mmCIF file of C-alpha atoms and ligand atoms in Angstrom:
data_model
loop_
_atom_site.group_PDB
_atom_site.id
_atom_site.type_symbol
_atom_site.label_atom_id
_atom_site.label_comp_id
_atom_site.label_asym_id
_atom_site.label_seq_id
_atom_site.Cartn_x
_atom_site.Cartn_y
_atom_site.Cartn_z
ATOM 1 C CA MET A 1318 7.949 27.871 19.141
ATOM 2 C CA PRO A 1319 6.612 24.409 18.215
ATOM 3 C CA ALA A 1320 4.172 22.735 20.614
ATOM 4 C CA ARG A 1321 6.040 20.261 22.803
ATOM 5 C CA VAL A 1322 4.203 16.930 22.688
ATOM 6 C CA ALA A 1323 4.454 13.702 24.712
ATOM 7 C CA VAL A 1324 2.795 10.475 23.624
ATOM 8 C CA ASN A 1325 1.943 8.159 26.500
ATOM 9 C CA GLY A 1326 1.443 4.589 25.210
ATOM 10 C CA PHE A 1327 3.409 3.697 22.088
ATOM 11 C CA GLY A 1328 1.142 0.995 20.639
ATOM 12 C CA THR A 1329 -1.152 0.839 17.613
ATOM 13 C CA ILE A 1330 -2.452 4.406 17.911
ATOM 14 C CA GLY A 1331 0.441 5.959 19.881
ATOM 15 C CA LYS A 1332 3.186 5.130 17.397
ATOM 16 C CA ARG A 1333 1.089 6.515 14.530
ATOM 17 C CA VAL A 1334 0.282 9.701 16.455
ATOM 18 C CA ALA A 1335 3.979 10.181 17.319
ATOM 19 C CA ARG A 1336 5.014 9.737 13.687
ATOM 20 C CA ALA A 1337 2.316 12.161 12.523
ATOM 21 C CA VAL A 1338 3.412 14.781 15.088
ATOM 22 C CA SER A 1339 7.005 14.417 13.917
ATOM 23 C CA LEU A 1340 5.862 15.309 10.368
ATOM 24 C CA GLN A 1341 4.423 18.702 11.448
ATOM 25 C CA ASP A 1342 6.433 21.922 11.324
ATOM 26 C CA ASP A 1343 4.570 23.443 14.279
ATOM 27 C CA MET A 1344 4.912 20.645 16.855
ATOM 28 C CA GLU A 1345 7.585 18.222 18.059
ATOM 29 C CA VAL A 1346 7.695 14.870 19.851
ATOM 30 C CA VAL A 1347 9.621 15.463 23.079
ATOM 31 C CA GLY A 1348 9.197 11.843 24.137
ATOM 32 C CA VAL A 1349 7.089 8.714 24.092
ATOM 33 C CA SER A 1350 6.359 6.449 27.011
ATOM 34 C CA LYS A 1351 6.045 2.677 27.323
ATOM 35 C CA THR A 1352 5.381 0.182 30.078
ATOM 36 C CA LYS A 1353 7.159 -2.825 28.612
ATOM 37 C CA PRO A 1354 10.532 -3.258 26.884
ATOM 38 C CA ASN A 1355 8.984 -4.977 23.874
ATOM 39 C CA TYR A 1356 9.727 -4.494 20.184
ATOM 40 C CA GLU A 1357 7.794 -1.208 20.081
ATOM 41 C CA ALA A 1358 10.233 0.209 22.666
ATOM 42 C CA ARG A 1359 13.066 -0.791 20.322
ATOM 43 C CA LEU A 1360 11.124 0.794 17.462
ATOM 44 C CA ALA A 1361 10.956 4.085 19.387
ATOM 45 C CA ASN A 1362 14.765 3.972 19.724
ATOM 46 C CA LYS A 1363 15.145 3.120 16.036
ATOM 47 C CA GLU A 1364 12.833 5.939 14.950
ATOM 48 C CA GLY A 1365 14.684 8.442 17.155
ATOM 49 C CA MET A 1366 11.770 9.024 19.526
ATOM 50 C CA PRO A 1367 13.137 9.749 23.034
ATOM 51 C CA LEU A 1368 11.790 6.934 25.213
ATOM 52 C CA TYR A 1369 10.566 7.153 28.817
ATOM 53 C CA VAL A 1370 9.267 4.376 31.070
ATOM 54 C CA ALA A 1371 5.686 4.666 32.259
ATOM 55 C CA ASP A 1372 6.604 2.915 35.518
ATOM 56 C CA SER A 1373 10.030 3.688 37.088
ATOM 57 C CA LYS A 1374 10.373 0.214 38.580
ATOM 58 C CA ASN A 1375 10.788 -1.170 35.030
ATOM 59 C CA LEU A 1376 13.680 1.174 34.172
ATOM 60 C CA ASN A 1377 16.423 -1.405 34.753
ATOM 61 C CA GLU A 1378 14.579 -4.020 32.718
ATOM 62 C CA PHE A 1379 14.661 -1.677 29.695
ATOM 63 C CA ARG A 1380 18.358 -0.870 30.193
ATOM 64 C CA GLU A 1381 19.308 -4.537 30.748
ATOM 65 C CA GLN A 1382 17.819 -5.277 27.338
ATOM 66 C CA GLY A 1383 19.918 -2.557 25.715
ATOM 67 C CA ILE A 1384 16.990 -0.180 25.185
ATOM 68 C CA GLU A 1385 17.891 3.484 25.584
ATOM 69 C CA VAL A 1386 15.669 5.251 28.117
ATOM 70 C CA GLU A 1387 15.723 8.944 29.003
ATOM 71 C CA GLY A 1388 13.852 8.724 32.280
ATOM 72 C CA ASN A 1389 10.339 8.153 33.574
ATOM 73 C CA LEU A 1390 6.926 9.431 32.508
ATOM 74 C CA GLN A 1391 6.723 12.033 35.281
ATOM 75 C CA GLU A 1392 9.998 13.537 34.038
ATOM 76 C CA LEU A 1393 8.707 13.585 30.462
ATOM 77 C CA LEU A 1394 5.531 15.371 31.542
ATOM 78 C CA THR A 1395 7.572 18.254 33.001
ATOM 79 C CA LYS A 1396 9.056 18.931 29.553
ATOM 80 C CA VAL A 1397 5.892 19.210 27.446
ATOM 81 C CA ASP A 1398 2.862 21.417 26.807
ATOM 82 C CA ILE A 1399 0.497 18.569 25.932
ATOM 83 C CA VAL A 1400 0.308 14.784 26.271
ATOM 84 C CA ILE A 1401 -1.539 12.469 23.910
ATOM 85 C CA ASP A 1402 -2.735 9.548 26.015
ATOM 86 C CA CYS A 1403 -2.763 6.448 23.796
ATOM 87 C CA THR A 1404 -2.858 3.835 26.541
ATOM 88 C CA PRO A 1405 -5.387 0.972 26.461
ATOM 89 C CA GLU A 1406 -9.048 1.648 27.245
ATOM 90 C CA GLY A 1407 -9.673 2.790 30.822
ATOM 91 C CA ILE A 1408 -6.046 3.634 31.679
ATOM 92 C CA GLY A 1409 -6.269 7.194 30.364
ATOM 93 C CA ARG A 1410 -8.842 7.966 33.031
ATOM 94 C CA GLU A 1411 -6.357 6.878 35.728
ATOM 95 C CA ASN A 1412 -3.528 8.833 34.082
ATOM 96 C CA LYS A 1413 -5.504 12.074 34.194
ATOM 97 C CA LYS A 1414 -4.306 12.830 37.730
ATOM 98 C CA LEU A 1415 -0.670 12.690 36.500
ATOM 99 C CA TYR A 1416 -1.517 15.262 33.834
ATOM 100 C CA GLU A 1417 -3.261 17.435 36.386
ATOM 101 C CA GLU A 1418 -0.223 17.290 38.673
ATOM 102 C CA ALA A 1419 2.079 18.193 35.771
ATOM 103 C CA ASP A 1420 -0.278 21.053 34.872
ATOM 104 C CA ILE A 1421 -0.339 20.197 31.165
ATOM 105 C CA LYS A 1422 -3.038 19.706 28.548
ATOM 106 C CA ALA A 1423 -4.105 16.199 27.560
ATOM 107 C CA ILE A 1424 -5.871 14.430 24.704
ATOM 108 C CA PHE A 1425 -7.523 11.079 25.395
ATOM 109 C CA GLN A 1426 -8.629 8.445 22.870
ATOM 110 C CA GLY A 1427 -11.949 6.818 22.050
ATOM 111 C CA GLY A 1428 -11.515 4.001 24.574
ATOM 112 C CA GLU A 1429 -12.125 6.564 27.318
ATOM 113 C CA LYS A 1430 -15.538 7.909 28.166
ATOM 114 C CA HIS A 1431 -16.608 11.404 27.065
ATOM 115 C CA GLU A 1432 -16.667 12.527 30.725
ATOM 116 C CA VAL A 1433 -12.893 12.034 31.123
ATOM 117 C CA ALA A 1434 -12.318 15.116 28.969
ATOM 118 C CA GLY A 1435 -15.752 16.767 28.814
ATOM 119 C CA LEU A 1436 -15.293 17.424 25.082
ATOM 120 C CA SER A 1437 -15.311 14.892 22.274
ATOM 121 C CA PHE A 1438 -13.340 15.926 19.219
ATOM 122 C CA ASN A 1439 -13.824 15.689 15.517
ATOM 123 C CA ALA A 1440 -11.956 18.197 13.344
ATOM 124 C CA PHE A 1441 -15.011 19.114 11.260
ATOM 125 C CA ALA A 1442 -17.538 19.359 14.075
ATOM 126 C CA THR A 1443 -15.844 20.435 17.328
ATOM 127 C CA TYR A 1444 -12.554 22.124 16.367
ATOM 128 C CA ASP A 1445 -13.821 25.486 17.650
ATOM 129 C CA ALA A 1446 -15.158 23.991 20.877
ATOM 130 C CA ALA A 1447 -11.731 22.452 21.604
ATOM 131 C CA TYR A 1448 -9.898 25.739 21.044
ATOM 132 C CA GLY A 1449 -7.696 26.486 24.050
ATOM 133 C CA ARG A 1450 -9.206 23.659 26.111
ATOM 134 C CA ARG A 1451 -7.266 21.750 28.718
ATOM 135 C CA TYR A 1452 -8.731 18.292 27.938
ATOM 136 C CA SER A 1453 -10.329 16.684 24.877
ATOM 137 C CA ARG A 1454 -11.055 13.154 23.720
ATOM 138 C CA VAL A 1455 -10.634 12.144 20.073
ATOM 139 C CA VAL A 1456 -13.594 9.838 19.427
ATOM 140 C CA SER A 1457 -13.116 6.215 18.357
ATOM 141 C CA CYS A 1458 -12.366 5.012 14.843
ATOM 142 C CA ASN A 1459 -15.993 4.018 14.134
ATOM 143 C CA THR A 1460 -17.367 7.273 15.553
ATOM 144 C CA THR A 1461 -14.844 9.299 13.540
ATOM 145 C CA GLY A 1462 -15.877 7.475 10.357
ATOM 146 C CA LEU A 1463 -19.590 7.992 11.009
ATOM 147 C CA ILE A 1464 -19.188 11.706 11.778
ATOM 148 C CA ARG A 1465 -17.085 12.366 8.684
ATOM 149 C CA THR A 1466 -19.967 11.480 6.358
ATOM 150 C CA LEU A 1467 -22.939 12.367 8.594
ATOM 151 C CA TYR A 1468 -21.805 15.836 9.686
ATOM 152 C CA PRO A 1469 -21.751 17.369 6.163
ATOM 153 C CA LEU A 1470 -25.024 15.591 5.314
ATOM 154 C CA ASP A 1471 -26.685 17.124 8.351
ATOM 155 C CA ARG A 1472 -25.311 20.588 7.519
ATOM 156 C CA MET A 1473 -26.456 20.433 3.902
ATOM 157 C CA PHE A 1474 -29.691 18.388 3.901
ATOM 158 C CA LYS A 1475 -30.610 18.019 7.626
ATOM 159 C CA LEU A 1476 -30.874 14.482 8.932
ATOM 160 C CA ASP A 1477 -34.130 13.316 10.481
ATOM 161 C CA GLU A 1478 -32.810 9.985 11.668
ATOM 162 C CA VAL A 1479 -29.903 7.618 11.056
ATOM 163 C CA PHE A 1480 -29.595 3.897 11.480
ATOM 164 C CA ALA A 1481 -26.199 2.225 11.064
ATOM 165 C CA SER A 1482 -25.077 -1.398 11.201
ATOM 166 C CA ILE A 1483 -21.411 -1.730 12.020
ATOM 167 C CA ILE A 1484 -19.494 -4.762 10.804
ATOM 168 C CA ARG A 1485 -16.494 -4.663 13.108
ATOM 169 C CA ARG A 1486 -13.042 -6.060 12.474
ATOM 170 C CA GLY A 1487 -12.439 -8.758 15.075
ATOM 171 C CA ALA A 1488 -8.945 -7.543 16.041
ATOM 172 C CA ASP A 1489 -6.100 -5.372 14.811
ATOM 173 C CA PRO A 1490 -3.610 -7.167 12.511
ATOM 174 C CA ALA A 1491 -0.948 -7.490 15.221
ATOM 175 C CA GLU A 1492 -3.347 -8.928 17.812
ATOM 176 C CA SER A 1493 -3.817 -12.643 18.407
ATOM 177 C CA LYS A 1494 -6.971 -12.390 20.471
ATOM 178 C CA GLY A 1495 -10.179 -10.457 19.957
ATOM 179 C CA SER A 1496 -12.758 -12.388 17.979
ATOM 180 C CA ALA A 1497 -13.875 -15.885 17.094
ATOM 181 C CA LEU A 1498 -11.777 -17.414 14.324
ATOM 182 C CA ASN A 1499 -14.652 -18.600 12.187
ATOM 183 C CA ALA A 1500 -17.857 -17.006 13.417
ATOM 184 C CA VAL A 1501 -19.836 -13.783 13.559
ATOM 185 C CA GLU A 1502 -20.441 -12.295 16.999
ATOM 186 C CA PRO A 1503 -23.338 -9.832 17.298
ATOM 187 C CA SER A 1504 -23.252 -7.171 20.030
ATOM 188 C CA LEU A 1505 -26.176 -8.111 22.248
ATOM 189 C CA HIS A 1506 -26.315 -4.879 24.207
ATOM 190 C CA LEU A 1507 -28.686 -2.813 22.043
ATOM 191 C CA PRO A 1508 -28.640 -0.255 20.654
ATOM 192 C CA THR A 1509 -24.834 -0.321 20.634
ATOM 193 C CA HIS A 1510 -22.739 2.479 22.139
ATOM 194 C CA HIS A 1511 -21.629 3.787 18.724
ATOM 195 C CA GLY A 1512 -24.733 5.941 18.245
ATOM 196 C CA THR A 1513 -24.428 7.381 21.745
ATOM 197 C CA ASP A 1514 -20.797 8.162 20.997
ATOM 198 C CA VAL A 1515 -21.677 10.034 17.776
ATOM 199 C CA ARG A 1516 -24.015 12.176 19.881
ATOM 200 C CA THR A 1517 -21.112 13.303 22.085
ATOM 201 C CA VAL A 1518 -20.101 15.290 18.978
ATOM 202 C CA MET A 1519 -23.468 15.769 17.212
ATOM 203 C CA PRO A 1520 -25.828 15.982 20.219
ATOM 204 C CA ASP A 1521 -28.999 16.667 18.197
ATOM 205 C CA LEU A 1522 -28.637 13.743 15.793
ATOM 206 C CA LYS A 1523 -31.174 10.933 16.170
ATOM 207 C CA ILE A 1524 -28.975 7.908 15.502
ATOM 208 C CA SER A 1525 -29.099 4.281 16.544
ATOM 209 C CA THR A 1526 -26.637 1.526 15.826
ATOM 210 C CA MET A 1527 -26.172 -2.244 15.885
ATOM 211 C CA ALA A 1528 -22.876 -4.093 15.483
ATOM 212 C CA ALA A 1529 -21.343 -7.508 14.867
ATOM 213 C CA LYS A 1530 -17.717 -8.620 14.984
ATOM 214 C CA VAL A 1531 -16.390 -10.639 12.066
ATOM 215 C CA PRO A 1532 -13.120 -12.546 11.650
ATOM 216 C CA THR A 1533 -11.165 -9.948 9.677
ATOM 217 C CA THR A 1534 -8.411 -7.547 10.735
ATOM 218 C CA ASN A 1535 -8.716 -5.261 7.720
ATOM 219 C CA MET A 1536 -11.286 -2.556 8.383
ATOM 220 C CA HIS A 1537 -14.721 -1.845 9.817
ATOM 221 C CA VAL A 1538 -17.584 -1.562 7.309
ATOM 222 C CA HIS A 1539 -20.672 0.556 8.015
ATOM 223 C CA CYS A 1540 -24.070 -0.014 6.352
ATOM 224 C CA ILE A 1541 -25.956 3.242 6.792
ATOM 225 C CA HIS A 1542 -29.555 4.312 6.244
ATOM 226 C CA ALA A 1543 -30.018 8.066 6.737
ATOM 227 C CA LYS A 1544 -33.407 9.748 6.485
ATOM 228 C CA LEU A 1545 -33.046 13.212 4.945
ATOM 229 C CA ARG A 1546 -35.341 16.074 5.893
ATOM 230 C CA LYS A 1547 -34.855 17.892 2.595
ATOM 231 C CA SER A 1548 -36.871 16.695 -0.421
ATOM 232 C CA ASN A 1549 -35.643 16.027 -3.936
ATOM 233 C CA VAL A 1550 -32.054 15.252 -2.937
ATOM 234 C CA LYS A 1551 -30.422 13.134 -5.634
ATOM 235 C CA THR A 1552 -27.668 10.545 -5.284
ATOM 236 C CA ALA A 1553 -25.456 12.884 -7.340
ATOM 237 C CA ASP A 1554 -26.017 15.705 -4.792
ATOM 238 C CA VAL A 1555 -24.741 13.501 -1.973
ATOM 239 C CA LEU A 1556 -21.717 12.352 -3.991
ATOM 240 C CA SER A 1557 -20.910 15.938 -4.947
ATOM 241 C CA LEU A 1558 -21.109 17.054 -1.298
ATOM 242 C CA TRP A 1559 -18.763 14.315 -0.072
ATOM 243 C CA ASP A 1560 -16.439 14.859 -3.026
ATOM 244 C CA GLN A 1561 -15.694 18.345 -1.681
ATOM 245 C CA MET A 1562 -14.920 17.063 1.822
ATOM 246 C CA PRO A 1563 -11.372 16.279 2.937
ATOM 247 C CA ARG A 1564 -10.889 12.833 4.509
ATOM 248 C CA ILE A 1565 -13.628 11.178 2.436
ATOM 249 C CA LYS A 1566 -12.466 9.059 -0.499
ATOM 250 C CA PHE A 1567 -14.497 7.145 -3.058
ATOM 251 C CA VAL A 1568 -13.825 3.681 -4.389
ATOM 252 C CA SER A 1569 -15.943 1.910 -6.946
ATOM 253 C CA GLY A 1570 -17.094 -1.679 -7.363
ATOM 254 C CA LYS A 1571 -17.140 -0.987 -11.103
ATOM 255 C CA HIS A 1572 -13.386 -0.534 -10.907
ATOM 256 C CA GLY A 1573 -13.047 -3.846 -9.115
ATOM 257 C CA ILE A 1574 -12.841 -2.504 -5.560
ATOM 258 C CA LYS A 1575 -15.444 -4.659 -3.854
ATOM 259 C CA THR A 1576 -13.863 -5.541 -0.521
ATOM 260 C CA SER A 1577 -12.107 -3.951 2.450
ATOM 261 C CA GLY A 1578 -9.077 -6.118 1.625
ATOM 262 C CA GLN A 1579 -8.797 -4.444 -1.776
ATOM 263 C CA ILE A 1580 -8.986 -1.014 -0.149
ATOM 264 C CA MET A 1581 -6.049 -1.928 2.091
ATOM 265 C CA GLU A 1582 -4.183 -3.068 -1.025
ATOM 266 C CA ILE A 1583 -4.740 0.387 -2.571
ATOM 267 C CA ALA A 1584 -3.206 1.982 0.543
ATOM 268 C CA ARG A 1585 -0.121 -0.197 0.069
ATOM 269 C CA ASP A 1586 -0.025 0.562 -3.667
ATOM 270 C CA LEU A 1587 -0.183 4.288 -2.895
ATOM 271 C CA GLY A 1588 2.856 3.827 -0.660
ATOM 272 C CA ARG A 1589 0.986 5.010 2.423
ATOM 273 C CA HIS A 1590 3.139 4.478 5.519
ATOM 274 C CA GLY A 1591 2.298 1.151 7.159
ATOM 275 C CA GLY A 1592 -0.385 0.540 4.520
ATOM 276 C CA ASP A 1593 -2.654 2.946 6.416
ATOM 277 C CA PHE A 1594 -5.736 4.602 4.936
ATOM 278 C CA ALA A 1595 -6.767 7.459 7.231
ATOM 279 C CA GLU A 1596 -9.666 8.679 5.083
ATOM 280 C CA THR A 1597 -13.213 7.330 5.351
ATOM 281 C CA ILE A 1598 -13.807 5.232 2.232
ATOM 282 C CA VAL A 1599 -17.228 5.340 0.571
ATOM 283 C CA TRP A 1600 -18.286 2.947 -2.188
ATOM 284 C CA GLU A 1601 -19.380 5.436 -4.849
ATOM 285 C CA ASP A 1602 -21.658 2.943 -6.566
ATOM 286 C CA GLY A 1603 -23.059 1.840 -3.196
ATOM 287 C CA VAL A 1604 -24.665 5.237 -2.549
ATOM 288 C CA HIS A 1605 -28.377 5.419 -3.331
ATOM 289 C CA VAL A 1606 -31.133 7.925 -2.562
ATOM 290 C CA GLU A 1607 -34.770 6.878 -2.810
ATOM 291 C CA ASP A 1608 -37.397 9.410 -1.723
ATOM 292 C CA LYS A 1609 -35.870 10.845 1.439
ATOM 293 C CA SER A 1610 -33.851 7.735 2.291
ATOM 294 C CA LEU A 1611 -30.109 7.658 1.683
ATOM 295 C CA TYR A 1612 -28.348 4.278 1.750
ATOM 296 C CA TYR A 1613 -24.576 3.884 1.655
ATOM 297 C CA TYR A 1614 -21.611 1.724 2.641
ATOM 298 C CA GLN A 1615 -18.329 2.999 3.994
ATOM 299 C CA ALA A 1616 -15.113 1.443 5.291
ATOM 300 C CA VAL A 1617 -12.938 2.690 8.136
ATOM 301 C CA HIS A 1618 -9.292 1.790 8.720
ATOM 302 C CA GLN A 1619 -9.407 1.461 12.479
ATOM 303 C CA GLU A 1620 -5.681 1.907 13.082
ATOM 304 C CA SER A 1621 -5.288 5.205 11.242
ATOM 305 C CA ASP A 1622 -8.465 7.268 10.758
ATOM 306 C CA VAL A 1623 -8.123 8.986 14.161
ATOM 307 C CA ILE A 1624 -4.505 10.070 13.538
ATOM 308 C CA PRO A 1625 -5.142 13.311 11.584
ATOM 309 C CA GLU A 1626 -7.866 14.152 14.129
ATOM 310 C CA ASN A 1627 -5.283 14.002 16.950
ATOM 311 C CA ILE A 1628 -3.053 16.447 15.054
ATOM 312 C CA ASP A 1629 -5.897 18.941 14.538
ATOM 313 C CA CYS A 1630 -6.925 18.518 18.153
ATOM 314 C CA ILE A 1631 -3.406 19.494 19.309
ATOM 315 C CA ARG A 1632 -3.494 22.560 17.059
ATOM 316 C CA SER A 1633 -6.866 23.648 18.384
ATOM 317 C CA MET A 1634 -6.142 23.040 22.082
ATOM 318 C CA MET A 1635 -2.753 24.756 21.785
ATOM 319 C CA GLU A 1636 -4.381 27.744 20.012
ATOM 320 C CA MET A 1637 -1.974 27.366 17.104
ATOM 321 C CA GLU A 1638 -4.533 27.770 14.300
ATOM 322 C CA ARG A 1639 -7.933 29.427 14.702
ATOM 323 C CA ASP A 1640 -9.435 28.027 11.510
ATOM 324 C CA ALA A 1641 -10.408 24.332 11.353
ATOM 325 C CA THR A 1642 -10.237 24.176 7.564
ATOM 326 C CA ARG A 1643 -6.691 25.535 7.502
ATOM 327 C CA SER A 1644 -5.581 23.050 10.167
ATOM 328 C CA ILE A 1645 -7.215 20.135 8.335
ATOM 329 C CA ARG A 1646 -5.534 21.162 5.069
ATOM 330 C CA LYS A 1647 -2.130 21.487 6.752
ATOM 331 C CA THR A 1648 -2.457 18.125 8.503
ATOM 332 C CA ASP A 1649 -3.605 16.317 5.380
ATOM 333 C CA LYS A 1650 -0.794 17.750 3.267
ATOM 334 C CA SER A 1651 1.812 16.690 5.827
ATOM 335 C CA LEU A 1652 0.390 13.158 5.998
ATOM 336 C CA GLY A 1653 0.011 12.755 2.252
ATOM 337 C CA LEU A 1654 -3.807 12.562 2.402
ATOM 338 C CA VAL A 1655 -4.366 14.285 -0.907
HETATM 339 P P1 LIG B 2027 -2.525 -0.844 22.107
HETATM 340 O O1 LIG B 2027 -2.727 -1.923 23.098
HETATM 341 O O2 LIG B 2027 -2.157 -1.192 20.710
HETATM 342 O O3 LIG B 2027 -1.414 0.166 22.624
HETATM 343 C C1 LIG B 2027 -1.395 0.647 23.936
HETATM 344 C C2 LIG B 2027 0.051 0.901 24.349
HETATM 345 O O4 LIG B 2027 0.060 1.447 25.657
HETATM 346 C C3 LIG B 2027 0.916 -0.350 24.375
HETATM 347 O O5 LIG B 2027 2.179 -0.031 23.837
HETATM 348 C C4 LIG B 2027 1.030 -0.674 25.871
HETATM 349 O O6 LIG B 2027 2.251 -1.324 26.170
HETATM 350 C C5 LIG B 2027 1.003 0.714 26.450
HETATM 351 N N1 LIG B 2027 0.540 0.794 27.846
HETATM 352 C C6 LIG B 2027 -0.230 -0.063 28.538
HETATM 353 N N2 LIG B 2027 -0.440 0.396 29.785
HETATM 354 C C7 LIG B 2027 0.213 1.580 29.865
HETATM 355 C C8 LIG B 2027 0.387 2.551 30.902
HETATM 356 N N3 LIG B 2027 -0.173 2.386 32.104
HETATM 357 N N4 LIG B 2027 1.124 3.650 30.637
HETATM 358 C C9 LIG B 2027 1.712 3.838 29.423
HETATM 359 N N5 LIG B 2027 1.578 2.946 28.409
HETATM 360 C C10 LIG B 2027 0.852 1.838 28.645
HETATM 361 O O7 LIG B 2027 -3.859 0.042 22.150
HETATM 362 P P2 LIG B 2027 -4.423 0.955 20.969
HETATM 363 O O8 LIG B 2027 -5.182 0.102 20.029
HETATM 364 O O9 LIG B 2027 -3.335 1.810 20.461
HETATM 365 O O10 LIG B 2027 -5.511 1.809 21.770
HETATM 366 C C11 LIG B 2027 -5.159 2.987 22.457
HETATM 367 C C12 LIG B 2027 -6.402 3.846 22.598
HETATM 368 O O11 LIG B 2027 -6.856 4.205 21.275
HETATM 369 C C13 LIG B 2027 -7.594 3.187 23.276
HETATM 370 O O12 LIG B 2027 -8.333 4.166 23.946
HETATM 371 C C14 LIG B 2027 -8.403 2.664 22.098
HETATM 372 O O13 LIG B 2027 -9.767 2.475 22.401
HETATM 373 C C15 LIG B 2027 -8.203 3.789 21.107
HETATM 374 N N6 LIG B 2027 -8.395 3.424 19.696
HETATM 375 C C16 LIG B 2027 -7.947 2.236 19.209
HETATM 376 C C17 LIG B 2027 -8.170 1.926 17.879
HETATM 377 C C18 LIG B 2027 -7.736 0.612 17.290
HETATM 378 O O14 LIG B 2027 -8.423 0.101 16.414
HETATM 379 N N7 LIG B 2027 -6.646 0.036 17.705
HETATM 380 C C19 LIG B 2027 -8.819 2.831 17.046
HETATM 381 C C20 LIG B 2027 -9.205 4.076 17.562
HETATM 382 C C21 LIG B 2027 -9.004 4.350 18.892
#
């Protein structure tokens, strides 16, 4: 029987998670939940996702606007095995008591703290640890991107220390507030939380991070300096390692791909749904090893890179597939990440 899934919060991440679940043959979207009767509620109706209101007192408002609603969130939670909480930062923590009452499993997103779930998820690093668990948290878009390239490096060459500068998109494309229109805003609380967050998945990694927001909505870009423990590692060895990894893609400045905007254009040219690019994108000709220092640049599409991770996390928590590699392959095939 397919896993019965609810998605609470049908915004940037929630609508993508719901669509990705609906593409799997071993899970189904039983319903999605929204607070407000905005266009995304209409989208849920249009896409055939059964819609529930997060707060019963808003039920009439939805119906008055001609939006079809099946019931309230509490009712939805009685019908599912697992809920994917995609509500804004901090709300997932408050929702946890609803999930406890409904006696169902729950996945939280990167806006919540590690402690909310007690396990932070990345498909390559913590799939086994999430197996059969009641709660997990899929780490943020930046943390997911960092782990995708650092985890295999650490396995193959051992990392002594990592320093990453994160150039953050100021806001998502649909948002009208978030960053200064024509300025760069450094994060003044140092080192930034991104390194700490990577350690929720790779606890032994010595990593520190800095970050600055810039006025773009396209992607985040990471400038990474990793110190390798192993000697005589060549640039080609690193490229060959990443080339074998799912969810890492190369682009090349030599082929004219020099900006995050061009990467987003490739996603549209490939016909990816919504112009999303869920893989971590590494500039092939921006990778350089000198002595034991590895330098590289990567780009992360903030709205989509955590989506395949949510699918694998469901499979692991629901004990539907024991092997991480098989789950990753299945997810990627269903989402066209090949
Ligand atoms: P969003 O604001 O785009 O969407 C949140 C949705 O939840 C909206 O539809 C909103 O109406 C709804 N909502 C608000 N309060 C609710 C409640 N009490 N109950 C049910 N629904 C409610 O937010 P998002 O960007 O999708 O972020 C969701 C989570 O994903 C956060 O933890 C965030 O940190 C994380 N995340 C976001 C990004 C990103 O770049 N957008 C990337 C990775 C992870």
